[in-house]
CSV table of C-alpha atoms in Angstrom, one decimal:
chain,number,residue,atom,x,y,z
A,17,UNK,CA,72.4,88.0,87.3
A,18,UNK,CA,71.3,91.1,89.2
A,19,UNK,CA,70.9,89.2,92.4
A,20,UNK,CA,74.4,87.7,92.2
A,21,UNK,CA,75.8,91.1,91.3
A,22,UNK,CA,74.5,92.6,94.5
A,23,UNK,CA,75.8,89.6,96.4
A,24,UNK,CA,79.3,90.2,94.8
A,25,UNK,CA,79.2,93.9,95.6
A,26,UNK,CA,78.6,93.0,99.3
A,27,UNK,CA,81.7,90.9,99.2
A,28,UNK,CA,83.9,93.7,97.8
A,29,UNK,CA,82.2,96.6,99.6
A,30,UNK,CA,85.3,97.2,101.7
A,31,UNK,CA,87.4,97.6,98.6
A,32,UNK,CA,85.0,100.0,96.9
A,33,UNK,CA,83.0,102.0,99.5
A,34,UNK,CA,84.4,105.2,101.0
A,35,UNK,CA,87.6,105.0,99.0
A,36,UNK,CA,87.0,108.1,96.8
A,37,UNK,CA,86.8,106.0,93.7
A,38,UNK,CA,84.9,107.3,90.7
A,39,UNK,CA,81.8,105.7,89.1
A,40,UNK,CA,83.8,104.8,86.1
A,41,UNK,CA,86.2,102.6,88.1
A,42,UNK,CA,83.3,101.0,90.0
A,43,UNK,CA,81.4,100.4,86.8
A,44,UNK,CA,84.5,98.7,85.3
A,45,UNK,CA,84.9,96.5,88.3
A,46,UNK,CA,81.2,95.4,88.1
A,47,UNK,CA,81.6,94.9,84.3
A,48,UNK,CA,84.6,92.6,84.8
A,49,UNK,CA,82.9,90.9,87.7
A,50,UNK,CA,79.8,89.8,85.8
A,51,UNK,CA,81.4,87.1,83.6
A,52,UNK,CA,82.8,85.4,86.7
A,53,UNK,CA,79.2,84.8,87.9
A,54,UNK,CA,78.2,82.7,84.9
A,55,UNK,CA,79.1,79.4,86.5
A,56,UNK,CA,76.5,80.2,89.2
A,57,UNK,CA,73.9,82.1,87.2
A,58,UNK,CA,73.6,80.0,84.1
A,59,UNK,CA,72.7,76.6,85.7
A,60,UNK,CA,70.1,78.3,87.9
A,61,UNK,CA,68.8,80.2,84.8
A,62,UNK,CA,68.4,77.0,82.7
A,63,UNK,CA,66.7,75.1,85.6
A,64,UNK,CA,64.3,77.9,86.5
A,65,UNK,CA,63.4,78.8,82.9
A,66,UNK,CA,62.7,75.2,81.9
A,67,UNK,CA,60.5,74.7,85.0
A,68,UNK,CA,58.6,77.9,84.3
A,69,UNK,CA,58.2,77.2,80.5
A,70,UNK,CA,57.0,73.6,80.8
A,71,UNK,CA,55.0,74.3,83.9
A,72,UNK,CA,53.1,77.0,82.1
A,73,UNK,CA,52.5,74.6,79.1
A,74,UNK,CA,51.1,71.9,81.5
A,75,UNK,CA,49.0,74.4,83.5
A,76,UNK,CA,47.4,75.7,80.3
A,77,UNK,CA,46.8,72.2,79.0
A,78,UNK,CA,49.2,72.7,76.1
A,79,UNK,CA,50.7,69.2,76.6
A,80,UNK,CA,47.2,67.7,76.6
A,81,UNK,CA,46.6,69.3,73.2
A,82,UNK,CA,50.0,68.2,71.9
A,83,UNK,CA,49.4,64.6,73.0
A,84,UNK,CA,45.9,64.6,71.5
A,85,UNK,CA,47.6,65.7,68.2
A,86,UNK,CA,50.1,62.8,68.5
A,87,UNK,CA,53.1,64.9,69.6
A,88,UNK,CA,55.0,63.3,72.4
A,89,UNK,CA,56.9,65.1,75.1
A,90,UNK,CA,60.3,64.3,73.5
A,91,UNK,CA,59.2,65.6,70.2
A,92,UNK,CA,58.0,68.8,71.8
A,93,UNK,CA,61.3,69.2,73.6
A,94,UNK,CA,63.4,68.5,70.4
A,95,UNK,CA,64.0,72.1,69.4
A,96,UNK,CA,64.9,73.1,73.0
A,97,UNK,CA,67.2,70.1,73.3
A,98,UNK,CA,69.1,71.3,70.2
A,99,UNK,CA,69.3,74.8,71.7
A,100,UNK,CA,70.5,73.5,75.1
A,101,UNK,CA,73.2,71.5,73.4
A,102,UNK,CA,74.3,74.6,71.5
A,103,UNK,CA,74.2,76.5,74.8
A,104,UNK,CA,76.5,73.9,76.4
A,105,UNK,CA,79.1,74.4,73.6
A,106,UNK,CA,78.9,78.2,74.0
A,107,UNK,CA,79.2,77.9,77.8
A,108,UNK,CA,82.4,75.9,77.5
A,109,UNK,CA,83.8,78.5,75.1
A,110,UNK,CA,82.8,81.2,77.6
A,111,UNK,CA,84.4,79.3,80.6
A,112,UNK,CA,87.6,78.6,78.7
A,113,UNK,CA,88.2,82.1,77.2
A,114,UNK,CA,86.0,84.9,78.7
A,115,UNK,CA,86.0,84.0,82.4
A,116,UNK,CA,89.8,83.6,82.7
A,117,UNK,CA,90.3,87.0,81.0
A,118,UNK,CA,87.7,88.5,83.4
A,119,UNK,CA,89.4,87.2,86.5
A,120,UNK,CA,92.7,88.6,85.2
A,121,UNK,CA,91.1,92.0,84.6
A,122,UNK,CA,89.6,92.1,88.1
A,123,UNK,CA,93.0,91.3,89.6
A,124,UNK,CA,94.8,94.0,87.6
A,125,UNK,CA,92.1,96.6,88.3
A,126,UNK,CA,92.4,96.0,92.1
A,127,UNK,CA,96.2,96.1,91.9
A,128,UNK,CA,96.1,99.3,89.8
A,129,UNK,CA,93.7,101.0,92.2
A,130,UNK,CA,96.1,100.3,95.0
A,131,UNK,CA,99.0,101.7,92.9
A,132,UNK,CA,97.4,104.8,91.4
A,133,UNK,CA,95.4,105.6,94.6
A,134,UNK,CA,97.2,103.9,97.5
A,135,UNK,CA,95.2,105.8,100.0
A,136,UNK,CA,92.2,103.8,98.9
A,137,UNK,CA,93.6,100.9,101.0
A,138,UNK,CA,93.6,103.1,104.1
A,139,UNK,CA,90.4,104.3,105.9
A,140,UNK,CA,90.3,107.3,108.2
A,141,UNK,CA,89.8,106.6,111.9
A,142,UNK,CA,90.2,102.8,111.9
A,143,UNK,CA,93.0,100.3,111.6
A,144,UNK,CA,93.4,99.2,108.0
A,145,UNK,CA,94.7,95.6,107.6
A,146,UNK,CA,97.9,95.1,105.6
A,147,UNK,CA,98.5,91.5,106.7
A,148,UNK,CA,98.4,90.4,103.0
A,149,UNK,CA,101.6,92.3,102.4
A,150,UNK,CA,105.2,91.2,103.2
A,151,UNK,CA,105.2,93.7,106.1
A,152,UNK,CA,102.3,92.4,108.1
A,153,UNK,CA,101.0,95.6,109.7
A,154,UNK,CA,97.9,97.6,110.7
A,155,UNK,CA,97.8,101.3,109.9
A,156,UNK,CA,95.5,104.0,111.3
A,157,UNK,CA,95.4,107.6,110.2
A,158,UNK,CA,93.4,110.5,111.6
A,159,UNK,CA,93.0,112.4,108.3
A,160,UNK,CA,93.8,112.1,104.6
A,161,UNK,CA,94.2,115.1,102.4
A,162,UNK,CA,95.9,116.5,99.3
A,163,UNK,CA,96.1,115.1,95.8
A,164,UNK,CA,94.7,111.5,95.8
A,165,UNK,CA,94.7,111.6,99.6
A,166,UNK,CA,98.5,111.1,99.6
A,167,UNK,CA,99.2,113.1,102.8
A,168,UNK,CA,98.3,111.6,106.2
A,169,UNK,CA,98.0,113.1,109.7
A,170,UNK,CA,98.6,111.3,113.1
A,171,UNK,CA,99.8,107.9,111.8
A,172,UNK,CA,99.8,104.9,114.1
A,173,UNK,CA,101.4,101.6,112.8
A,174,UNK,CA,101.4,98.2,114.5
A,175,UNK,CA,103.9,95.9,112.9
A,176,UNK,CA,103.7,92.1,113.5
A,177,UNK,CA,106.3,89.4,113.6
A,178,UNK,CA,106.2,86.1,111.7
A,179,UNK,CA,104.5,84.6,114.8
A,180,UNK,CA,101.7,87.2,114.4
A,181,UNK,CA,102.8,89.0,117.6
A,182,UNK,CA,102.5,92.8,117.7
A,183,UNK,CA,105.8,94.0,119.4
A,184,UNK,CA,106.5,97.1,117.3
A,185,UNK,CA,104.6,100.4,117.4
A,186,UNK,CA,105.4,103.5,115.2
A,187,UNK,CA,103.7,106.8,115.8
A,188,UNK,CA,104.2,109.9,113.6
A,189,UNK,CA,102.6,113.3,113.3
A,190,UNK,CA,102.5,113.2,109.5
A,191,UNK,CA,103.1,111.0,106.5
A,192,UNK,CA,103.1,110.8,102.8
A,193,UNK,CA,102.3,107.9,100.4
A,194,UNK,CA,104.4,107.7,97.3
A,195,UNK,CA,103.6,105.2,94.5
A,196,UNK,CA,104.3,104.5,90.9
A,197,UNK,CA,102.2,102.6,88.3
A,198,UNK,CA,105.4,100.7,87.2
A,199,UNK,CA,106.1,99.3,90.7
A,200,UNK,CA,104.4,97.1,93.2
A,201,UNK,CA,106.0,99.0,96.1
A,202,UNK,CA,104.3,101.9,98.0
A,203,UNK,CA,106.6,104.1,100.0
A,204,UNK,CA,105.2,105.4,103.3
A,205,UNK,CA,107.4,108.3,104.4
A,206,UNK,CA,106.7,109.2,108.1
A,207,UNK,CA,107.8,112.5,109.6
A,208,UNK,CA,108.5,113.6,113.2
A,209,UNK,CA,107.6,110.4,115.1
A,210,UNK,CA,108.8,107.7,117.5
A,211,UNK,CA,109.6,104.1,117.2
A,212,UNK,CA,108.9,101.6,119.9
A,213,UNK,CA,109.9,97.9,119.9
A,214,UNK,CA,109.6,95.2,122.6
A,215,UNK,CA,112.7,93.1,122.7
A,216,UNK,CA,112.5,89.4,123.2
A,217,UNK,CA,115.8,88.1,124.7
A,218,UNK,CA,116.6,84.4,124.9
A,219,UNK,CA,117.6,84.5,128.6
A,220,UNK,CA,114.7,84.0,130.9
A,221,UNK,CA,116.1,86.4,133.5
A,222,UNK,CA,116.4,89.2,130.9
A,223,UNK,CA,112.7,88.5,129.8
A,224,UNK,CA,111.6,89.4,133.3
A,225,UNK,CA,113.0,92.9,132.9
A,226,UNK,CA,110.8,93.4,129.8
A,227,UNK,CA,113.4,95.3,127.8
A,228,UNK,CA,112.3,97.6,124.9
A,229,UNK,CA,113.9,100.0,122.4
A,230,UNK,CA,112.8,103.5,121.7
A,231,UNK,CA,113.9,105.9,119.1
A,232,UNK,CA,112.9,109.3,117.7
A,233,UNK,CA,113.1,110.1,114.0
A,234,UNK,CA,112.6,113.1,111.7
A,235,UNK,CA,112.0,110.9,108.6
A,236,UNK,CA,111.3,107.2,108.4
A,237,UNK,CA,110.5,105.3,105.2
A,238,UNK,CA,108.6,102.0,105.0
A,239,UNK,CA,108.3,100.1,101.8
A,240,UNK,CA,105.0,98.2,101.5
A,241,UNK,CA,104.7,95.4,98.9
A,242,UNK,CA,101.1,95.5,97.5
A,243,UNK,CA,101.6,92.6,95.1
A,244,UNK,CA,99.9,90.3,97.6
A,245,UNK,CA,97.0,92.5,98.5
A,246,UNK,CA,94.8,90.5,96.1
A,247,UNK,CA,95.6,87.2,97.8
A,248,UNK,CA,97.5,86.0,94.7
A,249,UNK,CA,99.1,82.6,94.8
A,250,UNK,CA,102.8,82.2,95.6
A,251,UNK,CA,103.2,80.2,92.3
A,252,UNK,CA,103.1,83.4,90.3
A,253,UNK,CA,103.8,83.0,86.6
A,254,UNK,CA,103.8,86.3,84.7
A,255,UNK,CA,100.4,88.1,84.8
A,256,UNK,CA,98.5,84.8,85.3
A,257,UNK,CA,98.6,84.0,89.0
A,258,UNK,CA,95.7,81.6,89.8
A,259,UNK,CA,94.1,78.6,88.2
A,260,UNK,CA,90.9,80.7,87.5
A,261,UNK,CA,92.9,82.9,85.1
A,262,UNK,CA,94.0,80.0,82.9
A,263,UNK,CA,92.3,78.3,79.9
A,264,UNK,CA,92.3,74.6,79.2
A,265,UNK,CA,95.6,74.5,77.3
A,266,UNK,CA,97.4,76.4,80.0
A,267,UNK,CA,95.9,74.3,82.7
A,268,UNK,CA,96.9,71.0,81.1
A,269,UNK,CA,100.5,72.3,80.6
A,270,UNK,CA,100.7,73.5,84.2
A,271,UNK,CA,99.2,70.4,85.7
A,272,UNK,CA,101.9,68.3,84.0
A,273,UNK,CA,104.7,70.5,85.2
A,274,UNK,CA,103.3,70.9,88.7
A,275,UNK,CA,102.8,67.2,89.1
A,276,UNK,CA,106.4,66.5,88.0
A,277,UNK,CA,107.8,69.2,90.2
A,278,UNK,CA,105.8,68.0,93.3
A,279,UNK,CA,107.1,64.4,92.8
A,280,UNK,CA,110.7,65.6,92.6
A,281,UNK,CA,110.2,67.6,95.8
A,282,UNK,CA,108.8,64.6,97.6
A,283,UNK,CA,111.6,62.3,96.4
A,284,UNK,CA,114.3,64.7,97.3
A,285,UNK,CA,112.9,65.3,100.7
A,286,UNK,CA,112.5,61.5,101.3
A,287,UNK,CA,116.1,60.8,100.3
A,288,UNK,CA,117.2,63.6,102.6
A,289,UNK,CA,115.3,62.1,105.6
A,290,UNK,CA,116.5,58.6,104.9
A,291,UNK,CA,120.1,59.8,104.7
A,292,UNK,CA,119.7,61.7,108.0
A,293,UNK,CA,118.2,58.7,109.7
A,294,UNK,CA,121.1,56.5,108.5
A,295,UNK,CA,118.8,53.5,108.5
A,296,UNK,CA,119.5,52.6,104.9
A,297,UNK,CA,123.2,53.1,104.0
A,298,UNK,CA,123.8,54.1,100.4
A,299,UNK,CA,124.8,51.2,98.1
A,300,UNK,CA,128.4,51.1,97.1
A,301,UNK,CA,129.3,50.9,93.4
A,302,UNK,CA,131.4,48.1,91.9
A,303,UNK,CA,134.4,50.4,91.6
A,304,UNK,CA,134.3,51.3,95.3
A,305,UNK,CA,134.1,47.6,96.2
A,306,UNK,CA,137.1,46.7,94.1
A,307,UNK,CA,139.1,49.7,95.4
A,308,UNK,CA,138.2,48.8,99.0
A,309,UNK,CA,139.2,45.2,98.4
A,310,UNK,CA,142.6,46.2,97.1
A,311,UNK,CA,143.5,48.7,99.9
A,312,UNK,CA,142.0,47.0,103.0
A,313,UNK,CA,143.1,43.6,104.1
A,314,UNK,CA,140.4,41.0,104.3
A,315,UNK,CA,139.4,40.1,107.8
A,316,UNK,CA,136.9,37.6,108.9
A,317,UNK,CA,133.8,39.3,110.3
A,318,UNK,CA,132.1,37.5,113.1
A,319,UNK,CA,128.3,37.1,113.2
A,320,UNK,CA,126.6,39.8,115.3
A,321,UNK,CA,125.4,38.4,118.5
A,322,UNK,CA,123.1,41.3,119.4
A,323,UNK,CA,119.4,40.6,118.5
A,324,UNK,CA,117.7,43.7,120.0
A,325,UNK,CA,118.2,47.3,121.1
A,326,UNK,CA,117.8,46.2,124.7
A,327,UNK,CA,120.8,43.8,124.4
A,328,UNK,CA,122.8,46.7,122.8
A,329,UNK,CA,122.1,49.0,125.7
A,330,UNK,CA,122.8,46.3,128.3
A,331,UNK,CA,126.2,45.8,126.8
A,332,UNK,CA,127.1,49.5,127.4
A,333,UNK,CA,128.0,51.3,130.6
A,334,UNK,CA,125.5,53.7,132.2
A,335,UNK,CA,127.0,56.9,130.9
A,336,UNK,CA,127.2,55.3,127.4
A,337,UNK,CA,123.6,54.2,127.6
A,338,UNK,CA,122.5,57.8,128.5
A,339,UNK,CA,124.6,59.3,125.7
A,340,UNK,CA,123.2,56.8,123.1
A,341,UNK,CA,119.6,57.4,124.2
A,342,UNK,CA,120.0,61.2,124.2
A,343,UNK,CA,121.6,61.2,120.7
A,344,UNK,CA,118.8,59.0,119.4
A,345,UNK,CA,116.2,61.2,120.9
A,346,UNK,CA,117.7,64.4,119.5
A,347,UNK,CA,118.0,62.8,116.1
A,348,UNK,CA,114.4,61.7,116.1
A,349,UNK,CA,113.2,65.1,117.3
A,350,UNK,CA,115.2,66.8,114.6
A,351,UNK,CA,113.7,64.6,111.9
A,352,UNK,CA,110.2,65.1,113.2
A,353,UNK,CA,110.6,68.9,113.3
A,354,UNK,CA,111.9,68.8,109.7
A,355,UNK,CA,109.0,66.6,108.6
A,356,UNK,CA,106.4,68.8,110.3
A,357,UNK,CA,107.8,72.0,108.8
A,358,UNK,CA,108.0,70.5,105.3
A,359,UNK,CA,104.5,69.0,105.6
A,360,UNK,CA,102.8,72.4,105.3
A,361,UNK,CA,104.8,73.4,102.3
A,362,UNK,CA,104.0,70.1,100.5
A,363,UNK,CA,100.3,70.4,101.4
A,364,UNK,CA,100.2,73.9,99.8
A,365,UNK,CA,101.9,72.6,96.7
A,366,UNK,CA,99.5,69.7,96.3
A,367,UNK,CA,96.6,71.9,97.1
A,368,UNK,CA,97.7,74.3,94.3
A,369,UNK,CA,98.1,71.3,92.0
A,370,UNK,CA,94.6,69.9,92.9
A,371,UNK,CA,93.0,73.3,92.3
A,372,UNK,CA,94.3,73.2,88.7
A,373,UNK,CA,92.8,69.8,88.0
A,374,UNK,CA,89.6,71.0,89.6
A,375,UNK,CA,89.4,74.1,87.4
A,376,UNK,CA,90.1,72.0,84.3
A,377,UNK,CA,87.2,69.6,84.9
A,378,UNK,CA,84.9,72.4,86.1
A,379,UNK,CA,85.0,74.0,82.6
A,380,UNK,CA,83.6,70.8,81.1
A,381,UNK,CA,81.2,70.1,84.0
A,382,UNK,CA,79.7,73.6,83.7
A,383,UNK,CA,78.7,72.9,80.0
A,384,UNK,CA,77.2,69.5,80.9
A,385,UNK,CA,75.4,70.9,84.0
A,386,UNK,CA,73.3,73.2,81.7
A,387,UNK,CA,72.2,70.2,79.6
A,388,UNK,CA,71.5,68.0,82.6
A,389,UNK,CA,69.6,70.6,84.6
A,390,UNK,CA,67.4,71.2,81.5
A,391,UNK,CA,66.4,67.6,81.6
A,392,UNK,CA,65.7,68.0,85.3
A,393,UNK,CA,63.6,71.2,85.0
A,394,UNK,CA,61.6,70.5,81.8
A,395,UNK,CA,60.0,67.2,82.9
A,396,UNK,CA,59.6,68.6,86.5
A,397,UNK,CA,57.6,71.5,85.1
A,398,UNK,CA,55.5,69.2,83.1
A,399,UNK,CA,54.8,67.1,86.2
A,400,UNK,CA,54.0,69.8,88.7
A,401,UNK,CA,51.9,71.7,86.1
A,402,UNK,CA,52.4,75.1,87.7
A,403,UNK,CA,53.7,78.2,86.0
A,404,UNK,CA,54.6,81.6,87.3
A,405,UNK,CA,57.1,82.6,90.0
A,406,UNK,CA,55.5,80.7,92.9
A,407,UNK,CA,56.1,77.0,93.4
A,408,UNK,CA,58.4,76.7,90.4
A,409,UNK,CA,60.7,79.3,91.8
A,410,UNK,CA,60.8,77.5,95.2
A,411,UNK,CA,61.6,74.1,93.6
A,412,UNK,CA,64.2,75.6,91.3
A,413,UNK,CA,66.0,77.3,94.2
A,414,UNK,CA,65.9,74.2,96.4
A,415,UNK,CA,67.3,72.1,93.5
A,416,UNK,CA,70.0,74.6,92.6
A,417,UNK,CA,71.1,75.1,96.3
A,418,UNK,CA,71.4,71.3,96.5
A,419,UNK,CA,73.5,71.2,93.3
A,420,UNK,CA,75.6,74.3,94.4
A,421,UNK,CA,76.4,73.2,97.9
A,422,UNK,CA,77.3,69.7,96.8
A,423,UNK,CA,79.7,71.3,94.3
A,424,UNK,CA,81.2,73.6,96.9
A,425,UNK,CA,81.8,70.8,99.5
A,426,UNK,CA,83.1,68.5,96.9
A,427,UNK,CA,85.5,71.2,95.5
A,428,UNK,CA,86.8,71.9,99.0
A,429,UNK,CA,87.4,68.2,99.7
A,430,UNK,CA,89.1,67.9,96.3
A,431,UNK,CA,91.5,70.8,97.0
A,432,UNK,CA,92.5,69.2,100.3
A,433,UNK,CA,93.2,65.9,98.5
A,434,UNK,CA,90.5,64.0,100.3
A,435,UNK,CA,88.9,63.0,97.0
A,436,UNK,CA,90.1,63.2,93.4
A,437,UNK,CA,89.7,66.7,91.9
A,438,UNK,CA,87.8,65.2,88.9
A,439,UNK,CA,85.2,63.7,91.2
A,440,UNK,CA,85.0,67.0,93.1
A,441,UNK,CA,84.2,68.9,89.8
A,442,UNK,CA,81.7,66.3,88.4
A,443,UNK,CA,80.0,65.1,91.6
A,444,UNK,CA,77.1,67.6,91.7
A,445,UNK,CA,76.4,67.1,88.0
A,446,UNK,CA,76.5,63.3,88.3
A,447,UNK,CA,74.1,63.4,91.2
A,448,UNK,CA,71.6,65.4,89.0
A,449,UNK,CA,72.0,63.0,86.1
A,450,UNK,CA,69.9,60.1,87.5
A,451,UNK,CA,67.3,62.6,88.7
A,452,UNK,CA,67.0,64.0,85.2
A,453,UNK,CA,66.6,60.5,83.7
A,454,UNK,CA,64.0,59.5,86.3
A,455,UNK,CA,61.9,62.7,85.9
A,456,UNK,CA,62.0,62.5,82.1
A,457,UNK,CA,60.7,58.9,82.2
A,458,UNK,CA,57.9,59.9,84.7
A,459,UNK,CA,56.9,62.9,82.6
A,460,UNK,CA,56.8,60.7,79.4
A,461,UNK,CA,54.7,58.1,81.1
A,462,UNK,CA,52.3,60.8,82.6
A,463,UNK,CA,53.1,59.9,86.1
A,464,UNK,CA,53.1,62.2,89.1
A,465,UNK,CA,56.2,63.5,91.0
A,466,UNK,CA,55.8,60.9,93.7
A,467,UNK,CA,54.1,57.7,92.6
A,468,UNK,CA,53.4,55.1,95.3
A,469,UNK,CA,50.5,53.4,93.5
A,470,UNK,CA,52.6,50.5,92.1
A,471,UNK,CA,54.2,49.9,95.5
A,472,UNK,CA,50.8,49.7,97.2
A,473,UNK,CA,49.5,47.4,94.4
A,474,UNK,CA,52.5,45.1,94.9
A,475,UNK,CA,51.9,45.0,98.7
A,476,UNK,CA,48.3,44.1,98.1
A,477,UNK,CA,49.2,41.3,95.7
A,478,UNK,CA,51.6,39.8,98.3
A,479,UNK,CA,48.8,39.7,100.9
A,480,UNK,CA,46.4,38.2,98.4
A,481,UNK,CA,48.8,35.4,97.7
A,482,UNK,CA,49.2,34.7,101.4
A,483,UNK,CA,45.5,34.5,101.8
A,484,UNK,CA,45.1,32.1,98.9
A,485,UNK,CA,47.9,29.9,100.3
A,486,UNK,CA,46.3,29.9,103.8
A,487,UNK,CA,42.9,29.0,102.3
A,488,UNK,CA,44.4,26.1,100.3
């Protein structure tokens, strides 16, 4: 746990170091962060402890004494199996109740730090990134001072457009940060400065002139939305913003509603595209047919003699052909532009939906992983017959890294929709399952880790048969 805590501190060092935060706040952050590491720490702990324990037993000939007394390996593992099963139940309870609360506490703590001490998000002498906010800007100050570092000297701000282009620069001699615990908005009040903006005209001739706007101000107020500083999801629902903050009941409910919502979005978009293309005209109702029959005289419709688009264009004049082709091209381009722009939105929606399914199955997979990794580590320790922190530690880390990286890659593939989220959550555990079964069988039969004797014996028997056949 200590190792993973230090690794987590390195991840959040930019949020904590040099911000003027007290030890109590940093201690709270670490305390809330610890439960989120259980899904990584607990499987490794079970694997390593089982290898160390049974490796020490085998190294000290405890298993030999047990077998001489008529106690099999399964009987010796019986009490630990019951304990590991109990541990799996406790792990599921922890993953379902404690970890979501911990994730929510971390989110609220980081948000409150930015509210109560907004200057903590700004570092002196360097550009602080605020691209996570609705503004999309970088801020640099020369000095912070006053109560909670709310007053700023020599402020430089680079604002960005939606295309991530910096065409606005604001410079001010001083500034003040004003915030409230009840609001997600920080007011940055700039004093005695200048505003520069590069204009982007549509006319190419005007672009060559490189026009810009400049203004001087005595006071200029910028509202910064800090609600997105924590990378929260756009599908916010109250104080629970991501799938990691939800328990099983909430996940099942949201999965159902998100799936229905996504299907409605896709169906509505599909109908819109079909109507714009005009390829499939809407079906008329019986009432419309009767009304049309009573108002319009019946005329005999001749059979269409055109069989292809080329014949249709050949029947038109040149200017008509050009007009038809241009209209078709513009229609197709418009439809393609709409599809491409909508594609990203739908991908994000389904990625959010897949992440919920993945989180739901991960809660169950975490509990089963502790049980399965015990059946990997215990027989493996009995086979290698080594205790201590040498070879067992190396083997445990290699097996855990294999388990962990398979889970990470499978989870990423599941979020993108390349594989089913349930497979992404269970894949690493299912891969370890046959390994645990095989190691348990080998340890019970007193075989080594790699047994090639039966293969060699089988090859020898084949050659002996061939010799006998040739002699006969």
